[in-house]
mmCIF file of C-alpha atoms in Angstrom:
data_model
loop_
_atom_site.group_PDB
_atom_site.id
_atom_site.type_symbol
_atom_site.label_atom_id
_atom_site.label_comp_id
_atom_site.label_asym_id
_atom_site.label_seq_id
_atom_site.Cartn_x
_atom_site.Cartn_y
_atom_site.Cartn_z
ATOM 1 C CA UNK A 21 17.214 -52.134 -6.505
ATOM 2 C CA UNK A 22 20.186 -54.669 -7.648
ATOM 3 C CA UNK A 23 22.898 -55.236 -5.990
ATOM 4 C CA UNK A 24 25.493 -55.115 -8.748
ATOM 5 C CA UNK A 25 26.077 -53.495 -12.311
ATOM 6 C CA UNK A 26 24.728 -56.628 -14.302
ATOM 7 C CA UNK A 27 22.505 -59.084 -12.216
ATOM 8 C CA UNK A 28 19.665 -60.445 -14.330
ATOM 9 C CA UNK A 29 16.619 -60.087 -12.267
ATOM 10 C CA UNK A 30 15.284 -63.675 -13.235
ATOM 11 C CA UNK A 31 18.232 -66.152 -13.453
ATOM 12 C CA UNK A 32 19.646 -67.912 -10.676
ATOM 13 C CA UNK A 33 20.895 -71.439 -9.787
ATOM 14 C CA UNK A 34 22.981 -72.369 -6.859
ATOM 15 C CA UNK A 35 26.643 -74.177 -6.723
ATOM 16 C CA UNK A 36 28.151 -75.640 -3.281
ATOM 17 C CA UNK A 37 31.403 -74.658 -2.370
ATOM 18 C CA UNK A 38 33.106 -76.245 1.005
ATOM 19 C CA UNK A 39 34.023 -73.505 3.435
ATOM 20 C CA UNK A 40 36.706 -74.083 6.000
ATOM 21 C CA UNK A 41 36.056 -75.304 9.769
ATOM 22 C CA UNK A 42 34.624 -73.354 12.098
ATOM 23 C CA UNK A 43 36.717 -72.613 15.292
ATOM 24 C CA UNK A 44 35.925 -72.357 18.737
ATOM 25 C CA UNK A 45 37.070 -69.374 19.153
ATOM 26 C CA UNK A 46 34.234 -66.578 19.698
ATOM 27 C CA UNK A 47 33.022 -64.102 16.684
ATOM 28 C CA UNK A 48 35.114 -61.028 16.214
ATOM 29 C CA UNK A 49 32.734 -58.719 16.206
ATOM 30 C CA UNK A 50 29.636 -58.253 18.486
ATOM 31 C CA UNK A 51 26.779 -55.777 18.701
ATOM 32 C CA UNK A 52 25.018 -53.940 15.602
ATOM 33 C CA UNK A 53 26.221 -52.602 12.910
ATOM 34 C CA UNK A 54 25.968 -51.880 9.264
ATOM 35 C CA UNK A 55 28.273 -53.464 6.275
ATOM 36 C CA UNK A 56 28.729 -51.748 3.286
ATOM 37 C CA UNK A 57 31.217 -51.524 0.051
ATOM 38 C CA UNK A 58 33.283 -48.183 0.187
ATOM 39 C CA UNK A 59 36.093 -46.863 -2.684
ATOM 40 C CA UNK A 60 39.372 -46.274 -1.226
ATOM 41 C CA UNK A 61 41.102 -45.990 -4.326
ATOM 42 C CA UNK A 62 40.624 -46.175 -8.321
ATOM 43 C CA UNK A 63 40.204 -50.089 -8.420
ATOM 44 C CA UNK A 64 40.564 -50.417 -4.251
ATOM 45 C CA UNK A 65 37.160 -51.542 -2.191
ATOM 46 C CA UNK A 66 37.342 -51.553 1.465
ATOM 47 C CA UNK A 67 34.499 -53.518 2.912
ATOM 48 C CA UNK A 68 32.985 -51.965 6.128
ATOM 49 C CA UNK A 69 31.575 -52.064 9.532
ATOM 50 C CA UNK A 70 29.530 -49.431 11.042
ATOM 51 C CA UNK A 71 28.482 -49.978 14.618
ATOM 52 C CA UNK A 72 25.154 -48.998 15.514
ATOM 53 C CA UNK A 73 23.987 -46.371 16.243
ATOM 54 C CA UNK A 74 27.605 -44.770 17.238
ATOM 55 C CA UNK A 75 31.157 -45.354 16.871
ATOM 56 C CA UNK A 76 34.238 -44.894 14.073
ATOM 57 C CA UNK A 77 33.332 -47.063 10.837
ATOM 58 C CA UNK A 78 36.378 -49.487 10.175
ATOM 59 C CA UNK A 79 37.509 -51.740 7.297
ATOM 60 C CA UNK A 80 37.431 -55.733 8.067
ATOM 61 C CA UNK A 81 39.188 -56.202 4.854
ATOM 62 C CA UNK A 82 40.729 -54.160 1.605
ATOM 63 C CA UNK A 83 41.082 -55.725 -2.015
ATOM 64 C CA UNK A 84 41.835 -54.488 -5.437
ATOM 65 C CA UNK A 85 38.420 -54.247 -7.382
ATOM 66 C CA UNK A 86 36.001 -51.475 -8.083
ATOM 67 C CA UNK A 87 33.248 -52.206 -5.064
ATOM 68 C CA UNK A 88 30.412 -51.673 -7.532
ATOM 69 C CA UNK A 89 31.409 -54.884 -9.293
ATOM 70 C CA UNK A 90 31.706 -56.791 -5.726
ATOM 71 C CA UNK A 91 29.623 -58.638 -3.168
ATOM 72 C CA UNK A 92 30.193 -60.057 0.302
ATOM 73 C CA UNK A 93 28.765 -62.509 2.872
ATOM 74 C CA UNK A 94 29.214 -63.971 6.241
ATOM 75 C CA UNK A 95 29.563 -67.282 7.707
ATOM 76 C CA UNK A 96 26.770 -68.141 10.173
ATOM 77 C CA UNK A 97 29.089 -68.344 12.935
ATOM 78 C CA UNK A 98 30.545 -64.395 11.727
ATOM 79 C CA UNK A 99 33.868 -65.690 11.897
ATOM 80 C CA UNK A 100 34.634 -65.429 8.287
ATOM 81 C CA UNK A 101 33.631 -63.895 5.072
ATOM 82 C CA UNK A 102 33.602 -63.678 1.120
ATOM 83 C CA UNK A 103 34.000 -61.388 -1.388
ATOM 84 C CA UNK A 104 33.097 -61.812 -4.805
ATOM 85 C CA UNK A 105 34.338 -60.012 -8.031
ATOM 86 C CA UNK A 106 32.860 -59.201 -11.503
ATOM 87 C CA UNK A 107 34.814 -58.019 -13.911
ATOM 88 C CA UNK A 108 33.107 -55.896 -16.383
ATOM 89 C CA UNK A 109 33.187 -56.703 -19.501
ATOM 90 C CA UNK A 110 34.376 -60.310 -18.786
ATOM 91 C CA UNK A 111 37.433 -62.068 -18.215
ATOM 92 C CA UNK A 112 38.636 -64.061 -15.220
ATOM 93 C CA UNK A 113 36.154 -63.828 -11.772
ATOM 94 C CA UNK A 114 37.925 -63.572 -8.276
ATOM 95 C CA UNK A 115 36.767 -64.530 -4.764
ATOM 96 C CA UNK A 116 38.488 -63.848 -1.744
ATOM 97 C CA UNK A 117 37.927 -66.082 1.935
ATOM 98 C CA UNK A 118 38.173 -63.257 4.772
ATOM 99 C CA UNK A 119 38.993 -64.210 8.138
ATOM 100 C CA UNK A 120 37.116 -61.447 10.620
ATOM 101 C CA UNK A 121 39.806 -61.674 13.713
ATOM 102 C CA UNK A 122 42.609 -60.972 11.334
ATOM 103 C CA UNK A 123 41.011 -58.532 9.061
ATOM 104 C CA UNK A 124 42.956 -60.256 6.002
ATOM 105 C CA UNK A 125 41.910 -62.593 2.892
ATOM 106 C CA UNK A 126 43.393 -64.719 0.761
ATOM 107 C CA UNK A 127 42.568 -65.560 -3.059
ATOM 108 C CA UNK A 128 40.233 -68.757 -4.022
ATOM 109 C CA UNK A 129 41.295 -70.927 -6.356
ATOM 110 C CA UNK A 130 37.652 -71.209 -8.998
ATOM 111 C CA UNK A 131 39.314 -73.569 -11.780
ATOM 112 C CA UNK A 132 37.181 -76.706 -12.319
ATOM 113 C CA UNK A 133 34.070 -74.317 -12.347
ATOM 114 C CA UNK A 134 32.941 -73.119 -15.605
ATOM 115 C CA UNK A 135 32.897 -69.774 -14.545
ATOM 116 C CA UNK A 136 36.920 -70.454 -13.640
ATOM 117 C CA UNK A 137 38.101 -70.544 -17.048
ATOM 118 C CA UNK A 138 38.516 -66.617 -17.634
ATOM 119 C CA UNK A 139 36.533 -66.894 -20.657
ATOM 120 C CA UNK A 140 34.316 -63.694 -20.862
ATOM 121 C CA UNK A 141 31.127 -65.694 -22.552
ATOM 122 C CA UNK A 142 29.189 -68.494 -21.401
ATOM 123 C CA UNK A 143 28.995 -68.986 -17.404
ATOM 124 C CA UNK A 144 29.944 -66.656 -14.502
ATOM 125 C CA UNK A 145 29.746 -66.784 -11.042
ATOM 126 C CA UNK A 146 26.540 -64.767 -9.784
ATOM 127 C CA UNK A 147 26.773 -64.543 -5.770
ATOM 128 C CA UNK A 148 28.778 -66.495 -3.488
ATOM 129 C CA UNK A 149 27.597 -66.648 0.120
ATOM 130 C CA UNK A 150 27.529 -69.213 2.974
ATOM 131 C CA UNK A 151 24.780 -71.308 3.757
ATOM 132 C CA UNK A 152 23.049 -72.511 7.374
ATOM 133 C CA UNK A 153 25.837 -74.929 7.177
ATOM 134 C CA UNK A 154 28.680 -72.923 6.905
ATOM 135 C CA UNK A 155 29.281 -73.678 3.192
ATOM 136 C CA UNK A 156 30.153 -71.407 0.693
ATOM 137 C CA UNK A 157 27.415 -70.914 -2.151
ATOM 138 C CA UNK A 158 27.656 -69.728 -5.229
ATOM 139 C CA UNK A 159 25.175 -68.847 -8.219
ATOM 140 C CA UNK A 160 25.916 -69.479 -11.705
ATOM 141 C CA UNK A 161 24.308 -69.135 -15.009
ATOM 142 C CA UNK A 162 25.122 -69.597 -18.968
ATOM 143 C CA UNK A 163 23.849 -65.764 -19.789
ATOM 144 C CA UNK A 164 25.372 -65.582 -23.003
ATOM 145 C CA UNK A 165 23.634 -69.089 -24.401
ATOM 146 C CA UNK A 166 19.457 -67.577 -24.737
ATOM 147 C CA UNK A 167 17.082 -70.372 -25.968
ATOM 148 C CA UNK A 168 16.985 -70.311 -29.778
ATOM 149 C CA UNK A 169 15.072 -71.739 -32.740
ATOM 150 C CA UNK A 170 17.865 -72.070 -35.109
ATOM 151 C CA UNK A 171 17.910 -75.786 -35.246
ATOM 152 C CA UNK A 172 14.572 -76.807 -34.228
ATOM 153 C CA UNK A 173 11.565 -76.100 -31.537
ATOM 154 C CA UNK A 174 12.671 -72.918 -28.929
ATOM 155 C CA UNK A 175 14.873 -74.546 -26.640
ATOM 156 C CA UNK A 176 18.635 -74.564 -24.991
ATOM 157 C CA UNK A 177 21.246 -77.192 -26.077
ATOM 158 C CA UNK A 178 23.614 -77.892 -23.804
ATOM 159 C CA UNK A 179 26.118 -80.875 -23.277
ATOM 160 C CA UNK A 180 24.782 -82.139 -26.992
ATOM 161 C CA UNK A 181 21.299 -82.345 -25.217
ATOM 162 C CA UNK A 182 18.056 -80.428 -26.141
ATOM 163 C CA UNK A 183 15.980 -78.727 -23.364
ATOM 164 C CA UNK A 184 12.723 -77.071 -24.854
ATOM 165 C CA UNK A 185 11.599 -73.548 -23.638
ATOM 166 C CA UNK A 186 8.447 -72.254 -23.583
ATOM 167 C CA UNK A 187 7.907 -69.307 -25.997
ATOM 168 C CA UNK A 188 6.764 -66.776 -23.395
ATOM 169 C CA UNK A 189 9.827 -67.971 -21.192
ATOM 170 C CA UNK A 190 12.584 -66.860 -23.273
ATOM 171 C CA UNK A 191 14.354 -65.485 -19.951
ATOM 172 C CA UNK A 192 14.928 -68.590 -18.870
ATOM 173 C CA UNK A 193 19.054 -70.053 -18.876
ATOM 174 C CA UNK A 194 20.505 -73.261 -18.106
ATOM 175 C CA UNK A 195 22.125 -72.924 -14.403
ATOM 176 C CA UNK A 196 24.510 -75.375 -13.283
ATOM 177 C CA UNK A 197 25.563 -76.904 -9.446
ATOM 178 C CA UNK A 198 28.619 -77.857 -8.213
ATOM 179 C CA UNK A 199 29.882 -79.582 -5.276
ATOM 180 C CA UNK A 200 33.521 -79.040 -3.678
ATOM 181 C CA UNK A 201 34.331 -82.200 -1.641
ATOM 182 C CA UNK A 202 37.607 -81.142 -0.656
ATOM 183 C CA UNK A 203 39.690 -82.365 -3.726
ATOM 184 C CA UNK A 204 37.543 -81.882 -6.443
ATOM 185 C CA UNK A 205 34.263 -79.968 -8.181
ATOM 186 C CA UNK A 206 31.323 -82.515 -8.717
ATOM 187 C CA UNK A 207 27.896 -81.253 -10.356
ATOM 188 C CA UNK A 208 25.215 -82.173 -8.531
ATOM 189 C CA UNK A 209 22.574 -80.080 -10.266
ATOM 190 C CA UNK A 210 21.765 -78.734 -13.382
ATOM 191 C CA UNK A 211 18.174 -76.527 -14.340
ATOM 192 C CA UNK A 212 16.792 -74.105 -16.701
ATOM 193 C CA UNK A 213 15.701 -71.309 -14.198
ATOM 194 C CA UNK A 214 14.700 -68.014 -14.547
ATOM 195 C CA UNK A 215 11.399 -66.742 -13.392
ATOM 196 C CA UNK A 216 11.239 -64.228 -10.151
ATOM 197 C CA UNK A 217 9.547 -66.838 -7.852
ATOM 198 C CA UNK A 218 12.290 -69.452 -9.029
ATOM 199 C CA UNK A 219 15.289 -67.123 -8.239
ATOM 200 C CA UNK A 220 13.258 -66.659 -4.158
ATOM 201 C CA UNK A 221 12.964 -70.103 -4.196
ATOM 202 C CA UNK A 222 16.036 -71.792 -4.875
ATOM 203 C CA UNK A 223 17.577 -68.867 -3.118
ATOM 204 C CA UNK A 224 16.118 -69.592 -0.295
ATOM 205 C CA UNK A 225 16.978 -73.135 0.099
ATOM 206 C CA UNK A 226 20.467 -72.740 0.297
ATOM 207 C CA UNK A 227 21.048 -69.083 1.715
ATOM 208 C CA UNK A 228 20.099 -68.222 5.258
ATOM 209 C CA UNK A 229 20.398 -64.413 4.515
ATOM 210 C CA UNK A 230 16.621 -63.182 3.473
ATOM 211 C CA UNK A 231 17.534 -60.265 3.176
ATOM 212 C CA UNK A 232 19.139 -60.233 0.065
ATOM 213 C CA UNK A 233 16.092 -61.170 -1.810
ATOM 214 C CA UNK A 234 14.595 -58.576 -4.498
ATOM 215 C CA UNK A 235 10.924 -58.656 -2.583
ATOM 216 C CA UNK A 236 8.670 -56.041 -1.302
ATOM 217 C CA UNK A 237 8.195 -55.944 2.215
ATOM 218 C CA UNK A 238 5.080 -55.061 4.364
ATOM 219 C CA UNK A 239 1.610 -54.998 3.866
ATOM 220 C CA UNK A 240 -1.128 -53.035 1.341
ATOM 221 C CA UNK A 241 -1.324 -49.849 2.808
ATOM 222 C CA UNK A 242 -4.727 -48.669 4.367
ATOM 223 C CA UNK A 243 -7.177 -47.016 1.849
ATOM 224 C CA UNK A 244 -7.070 -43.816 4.209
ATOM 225 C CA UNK A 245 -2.995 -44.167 3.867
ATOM 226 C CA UNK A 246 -3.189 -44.519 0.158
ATOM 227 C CA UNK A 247 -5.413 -41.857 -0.515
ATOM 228 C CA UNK A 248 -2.686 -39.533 1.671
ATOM 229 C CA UNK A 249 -0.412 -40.490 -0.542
ATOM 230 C CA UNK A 250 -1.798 -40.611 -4.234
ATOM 231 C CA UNK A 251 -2.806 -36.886 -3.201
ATOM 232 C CA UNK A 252 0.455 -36.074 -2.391
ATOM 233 C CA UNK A 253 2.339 -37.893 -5.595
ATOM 234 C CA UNK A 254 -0.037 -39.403 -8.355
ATOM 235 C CA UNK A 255 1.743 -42.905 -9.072
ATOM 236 C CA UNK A 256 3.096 -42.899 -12.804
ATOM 237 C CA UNK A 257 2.956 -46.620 -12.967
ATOM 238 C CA UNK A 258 -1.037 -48.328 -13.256
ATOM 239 C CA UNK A 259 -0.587 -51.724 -11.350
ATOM 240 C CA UNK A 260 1.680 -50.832 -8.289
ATOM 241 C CA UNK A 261 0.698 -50.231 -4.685
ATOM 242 C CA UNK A 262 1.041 -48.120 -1.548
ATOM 243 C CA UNK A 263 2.613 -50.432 0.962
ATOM 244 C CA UNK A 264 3.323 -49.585 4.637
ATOM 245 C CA UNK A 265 6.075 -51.340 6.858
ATOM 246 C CA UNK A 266 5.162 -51.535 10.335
ATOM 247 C CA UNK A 267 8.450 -50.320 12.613
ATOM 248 C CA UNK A 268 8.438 -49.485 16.285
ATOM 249 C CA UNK A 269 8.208 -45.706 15.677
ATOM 250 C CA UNK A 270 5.192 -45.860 13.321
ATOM 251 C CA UNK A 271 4.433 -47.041 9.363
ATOM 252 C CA UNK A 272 6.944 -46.530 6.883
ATOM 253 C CA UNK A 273 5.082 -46.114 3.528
ATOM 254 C CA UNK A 274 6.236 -46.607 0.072
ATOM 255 C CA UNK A 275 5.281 -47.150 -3.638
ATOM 256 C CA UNK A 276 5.379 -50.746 -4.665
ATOM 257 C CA UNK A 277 5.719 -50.229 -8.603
ATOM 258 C CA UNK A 278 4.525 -52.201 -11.424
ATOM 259 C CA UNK A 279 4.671 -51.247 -14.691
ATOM 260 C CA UNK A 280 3.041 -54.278 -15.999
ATOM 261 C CA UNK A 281 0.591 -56.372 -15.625
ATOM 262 C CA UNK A 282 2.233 -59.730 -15.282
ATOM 263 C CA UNK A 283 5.476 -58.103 -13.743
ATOM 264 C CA UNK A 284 6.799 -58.157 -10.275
ATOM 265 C CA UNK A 285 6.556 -55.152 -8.144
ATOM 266 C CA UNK A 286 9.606 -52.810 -7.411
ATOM 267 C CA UNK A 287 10.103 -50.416 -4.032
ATOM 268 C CA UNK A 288 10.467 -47.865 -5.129
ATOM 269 C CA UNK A 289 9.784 -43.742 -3.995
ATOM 270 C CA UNK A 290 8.550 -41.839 -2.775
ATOM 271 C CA UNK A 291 8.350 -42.961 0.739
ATOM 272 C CA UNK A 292 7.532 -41.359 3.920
ATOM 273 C CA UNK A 293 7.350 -41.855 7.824
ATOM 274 C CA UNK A 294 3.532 -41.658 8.638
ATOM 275 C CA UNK A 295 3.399 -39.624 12.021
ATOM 276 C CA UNK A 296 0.213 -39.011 13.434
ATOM 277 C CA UNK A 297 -1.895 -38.931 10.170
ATOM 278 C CA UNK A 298 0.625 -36.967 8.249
ATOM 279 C CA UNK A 299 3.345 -38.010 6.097
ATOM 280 C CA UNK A 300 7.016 -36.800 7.022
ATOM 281 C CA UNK A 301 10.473 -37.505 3.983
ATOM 282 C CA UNK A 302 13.255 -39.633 5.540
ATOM 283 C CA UNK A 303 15.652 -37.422 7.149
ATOM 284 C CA UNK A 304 17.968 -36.646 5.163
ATOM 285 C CA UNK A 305 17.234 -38.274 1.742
ATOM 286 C CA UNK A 306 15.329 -36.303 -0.835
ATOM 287 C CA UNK A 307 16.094 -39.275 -3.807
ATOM 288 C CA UNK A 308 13.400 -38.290 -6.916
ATOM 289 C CA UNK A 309 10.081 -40.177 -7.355
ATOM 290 C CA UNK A 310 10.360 -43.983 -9.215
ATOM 291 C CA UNK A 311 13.805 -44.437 -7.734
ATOM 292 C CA UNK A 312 14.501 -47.972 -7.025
ATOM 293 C CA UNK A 313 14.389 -48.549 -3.117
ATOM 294 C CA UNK A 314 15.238 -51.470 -0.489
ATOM 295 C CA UNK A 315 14.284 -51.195 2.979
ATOM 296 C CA UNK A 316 15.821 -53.612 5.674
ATOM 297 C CA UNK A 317 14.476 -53.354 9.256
ATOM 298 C CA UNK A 318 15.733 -54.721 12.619
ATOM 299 C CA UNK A 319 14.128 -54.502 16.244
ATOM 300 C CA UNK A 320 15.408 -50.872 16.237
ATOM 301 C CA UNK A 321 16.664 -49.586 13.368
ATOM 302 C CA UNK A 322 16.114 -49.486 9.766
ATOM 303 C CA UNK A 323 18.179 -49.058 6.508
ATOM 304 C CA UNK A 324 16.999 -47.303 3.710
ATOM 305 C CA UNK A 325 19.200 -48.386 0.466
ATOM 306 C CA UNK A 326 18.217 -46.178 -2.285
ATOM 307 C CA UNK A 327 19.324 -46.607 -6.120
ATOM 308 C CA UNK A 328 21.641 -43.802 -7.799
ATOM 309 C CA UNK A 329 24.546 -42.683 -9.228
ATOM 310 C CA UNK A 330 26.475 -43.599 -6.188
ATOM 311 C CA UNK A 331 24.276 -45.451 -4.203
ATOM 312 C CA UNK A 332 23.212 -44.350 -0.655
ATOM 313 C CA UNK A 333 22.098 -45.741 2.179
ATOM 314 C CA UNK A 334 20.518 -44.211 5.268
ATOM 315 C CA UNK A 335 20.090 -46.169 8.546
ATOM 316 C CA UNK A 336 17.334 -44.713 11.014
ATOM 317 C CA UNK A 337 16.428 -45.796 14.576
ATOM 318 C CA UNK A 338 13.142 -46.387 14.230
ATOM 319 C CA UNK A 339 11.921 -45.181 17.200
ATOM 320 C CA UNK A 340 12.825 -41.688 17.385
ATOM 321 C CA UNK A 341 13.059 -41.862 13.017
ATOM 322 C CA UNK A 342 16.671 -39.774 13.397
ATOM 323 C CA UNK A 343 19.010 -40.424 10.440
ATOM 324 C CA UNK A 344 22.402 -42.163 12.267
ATOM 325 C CA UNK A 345 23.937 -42.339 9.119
ATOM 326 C CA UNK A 346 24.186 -41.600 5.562
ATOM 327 C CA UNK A 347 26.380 -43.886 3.668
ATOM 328 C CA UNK A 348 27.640 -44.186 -0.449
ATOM 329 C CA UNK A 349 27.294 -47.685 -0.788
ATOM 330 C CA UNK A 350 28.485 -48.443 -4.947
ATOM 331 C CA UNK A 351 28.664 -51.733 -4.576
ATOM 332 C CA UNK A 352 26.383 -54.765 -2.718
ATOM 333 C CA UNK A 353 23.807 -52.967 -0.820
ATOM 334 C CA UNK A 354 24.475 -52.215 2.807
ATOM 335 C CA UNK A 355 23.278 -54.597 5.036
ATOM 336 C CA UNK A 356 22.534 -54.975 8.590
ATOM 337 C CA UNK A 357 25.599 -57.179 10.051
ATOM 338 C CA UNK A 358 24.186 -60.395 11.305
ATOM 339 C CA UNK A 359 24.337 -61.623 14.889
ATOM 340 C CA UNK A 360 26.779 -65.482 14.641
ATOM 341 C CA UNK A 361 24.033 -68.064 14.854
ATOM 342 C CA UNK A 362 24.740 -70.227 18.200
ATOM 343 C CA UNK A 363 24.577 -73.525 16.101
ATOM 344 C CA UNK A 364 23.283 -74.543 12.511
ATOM 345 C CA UNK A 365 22.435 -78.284 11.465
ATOM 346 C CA UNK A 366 23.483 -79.445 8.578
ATOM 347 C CA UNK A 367 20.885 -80.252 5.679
ATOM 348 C CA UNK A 368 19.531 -83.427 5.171
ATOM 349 C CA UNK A 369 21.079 -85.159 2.105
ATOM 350 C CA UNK A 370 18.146 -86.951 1.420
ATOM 351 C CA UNK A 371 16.252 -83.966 1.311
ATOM 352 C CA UNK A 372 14.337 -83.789 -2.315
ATOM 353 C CA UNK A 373 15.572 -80.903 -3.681
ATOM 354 C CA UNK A 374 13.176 -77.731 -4.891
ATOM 355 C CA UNK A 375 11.289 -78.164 -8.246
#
């Protein structure tokens, strides 16, 4: 399931921004909870905090955009936060810093990055977060420039330079990086990316959040679980699995589908609690068969983020497999809110970058 209206499963590339300085004052929030995107208004988005598993959901911070076309992310030390806009259709990109204690943002300033230029085509901003060091990142990618054979061998020009593409890797885009060192935007990396295992990659090496990844979690189901659950709901697609996610209550299984061959699996439905041999539906969720899943666990509870027209969200405790909450989630997926990490090192410059 993706997180916004537009993402491109395949392209990704990763841009530093410098976030501001940590204090020592302690996180504004403790204990578990959910975050999640919710509509207060036409073109309002409030993002949320549920605490787990009881207690009044509350708004950390309110801005003008429609929440299906917005993302967020957390500092390591969950003292601050970001929000990032996409305008459909184009036009001009906004990102907002939150501070957490005071529940308020203010506007960042994106000129001197290609995607700051309001220009619809050409680059945009695909996912700002912060990194183990506290920095802001941010994903960008030419989607409107496809490799081409109009002047030549397949490849991308870019910069009056030629970069040749492989024929059966016409997905791929040129992605640029870009440093903020306090007064200015430097590039420090530029890459023709594309490919699932690419996006993971480069992913992780500058976001601390897993979570976010597209991946299938858990293990092949057993052959005894599989056969429960092919007799219960043939698969449509021919190279998918049955995969079960071990929690503390029991297996939670589900379809891993693939349509293709050569394609990367989806989670997808149906998927059920297996409880002494027999299968039992989420409570609560009766989404139809095929329908794009993502399943987040912690030490006690899980979230179930399931694909629609709006998007839902279902968090169980694992244990006892009760549904705490069902939430419409348009916009990022909800997420489990993360604990502020006690201390993070910063990475090693010399560090040789991914290939």
């Amino acid at each position: 399931m993706k997180p916004g209206p537009w993402i491109p499963s395949t392209f990704a590339v990763c841009a530093l921004l410098s976030g501001g300085h940590a204090s020592g004052a302690p996180a504004p929030f403790t204990g578990p909870a959910v975050a999640y995107l919710k509509a207060s208004g036409e073109a309002t988005c409030a993002w949320m905090r549920q605490p787990l598993p009881t207690g009044p959901a509350t708004p950390v911070f309110t801005f003008d955009a429609a929440c299906a076309q917005s993302v967020f992310a957390w500092s390591p030390d969950g003292k601050q936060g970001v929000v990032l806009d996409w305008p459909l259709g184009g036009g001009q990109q906004r990102l907002w810093a939150v501070d957490f204690a005071t529940k308020s943002g203010k506007a960042v300033d994106l000129k001197g990055l290609p995607a700051g230029t309001g220009k619809p085509e050409g680059f945009m901003i695909f996912q700002v977060n912060f990194n183990a060091a506290g920095q802001w990142v941010a994903l960008l990618m030419d989607s409107a420039h496809p490799p081409e054979d109009d002047t030549g061998p397949l490849g991308i020009t870019f910069e009056g330079k030629r970069y040749p593409v492989a024929e059966a890797e016409r997905w791929r885009r040129m992605c640029l990086a870009y440093l903020w060192d306090g007064t200015t935007w430097k590039r420090v990396e530029q890459k023709l990316l594309g490919s699932p295992l690419e996006l993971s990659a480069r992913r992780s090496l500058y976001d601390p959040t897993p979570e976010r990844t597209e991946t299938v979690v858990g293990a092949p189901a057993s052959k005894a679980q599989a056969q429960r659950l092919t007799a219960a709901r043939k698969p449509t697609d021919r190279y998918g699995k049955w995969m079960a996610l071990p929690t503390p209550g029991g297996p939670l299984l589900y379809r891993a589908r693939q349509e293709d061959k050569d394609g990367t699996p989806t989670a997808s439905t149906p998927v059920r609690w297996e409880q002494d041999n027999t299968l039992v539906a989420p409570e609560g969720l009766t989404p139809p068969p095929d329908t794009d899943i993502s399943v987040l666990l912690s030490d006690t509870y899980l979230i179930l983020n399931v694909s629609g027209e709006p998007n839902t969200a279902a968090v169980f405790d694992t244990r006892t497999k009760k549904n705490l909450h069902t939430l419409q989630a348009p916009g990022d997926r909800a997420l489990f809110w993360p604990a502020p990490a006690m201390s993070s090192e910063t990475p090693d410059p010399d560090e040789e970058p991914l290939p």
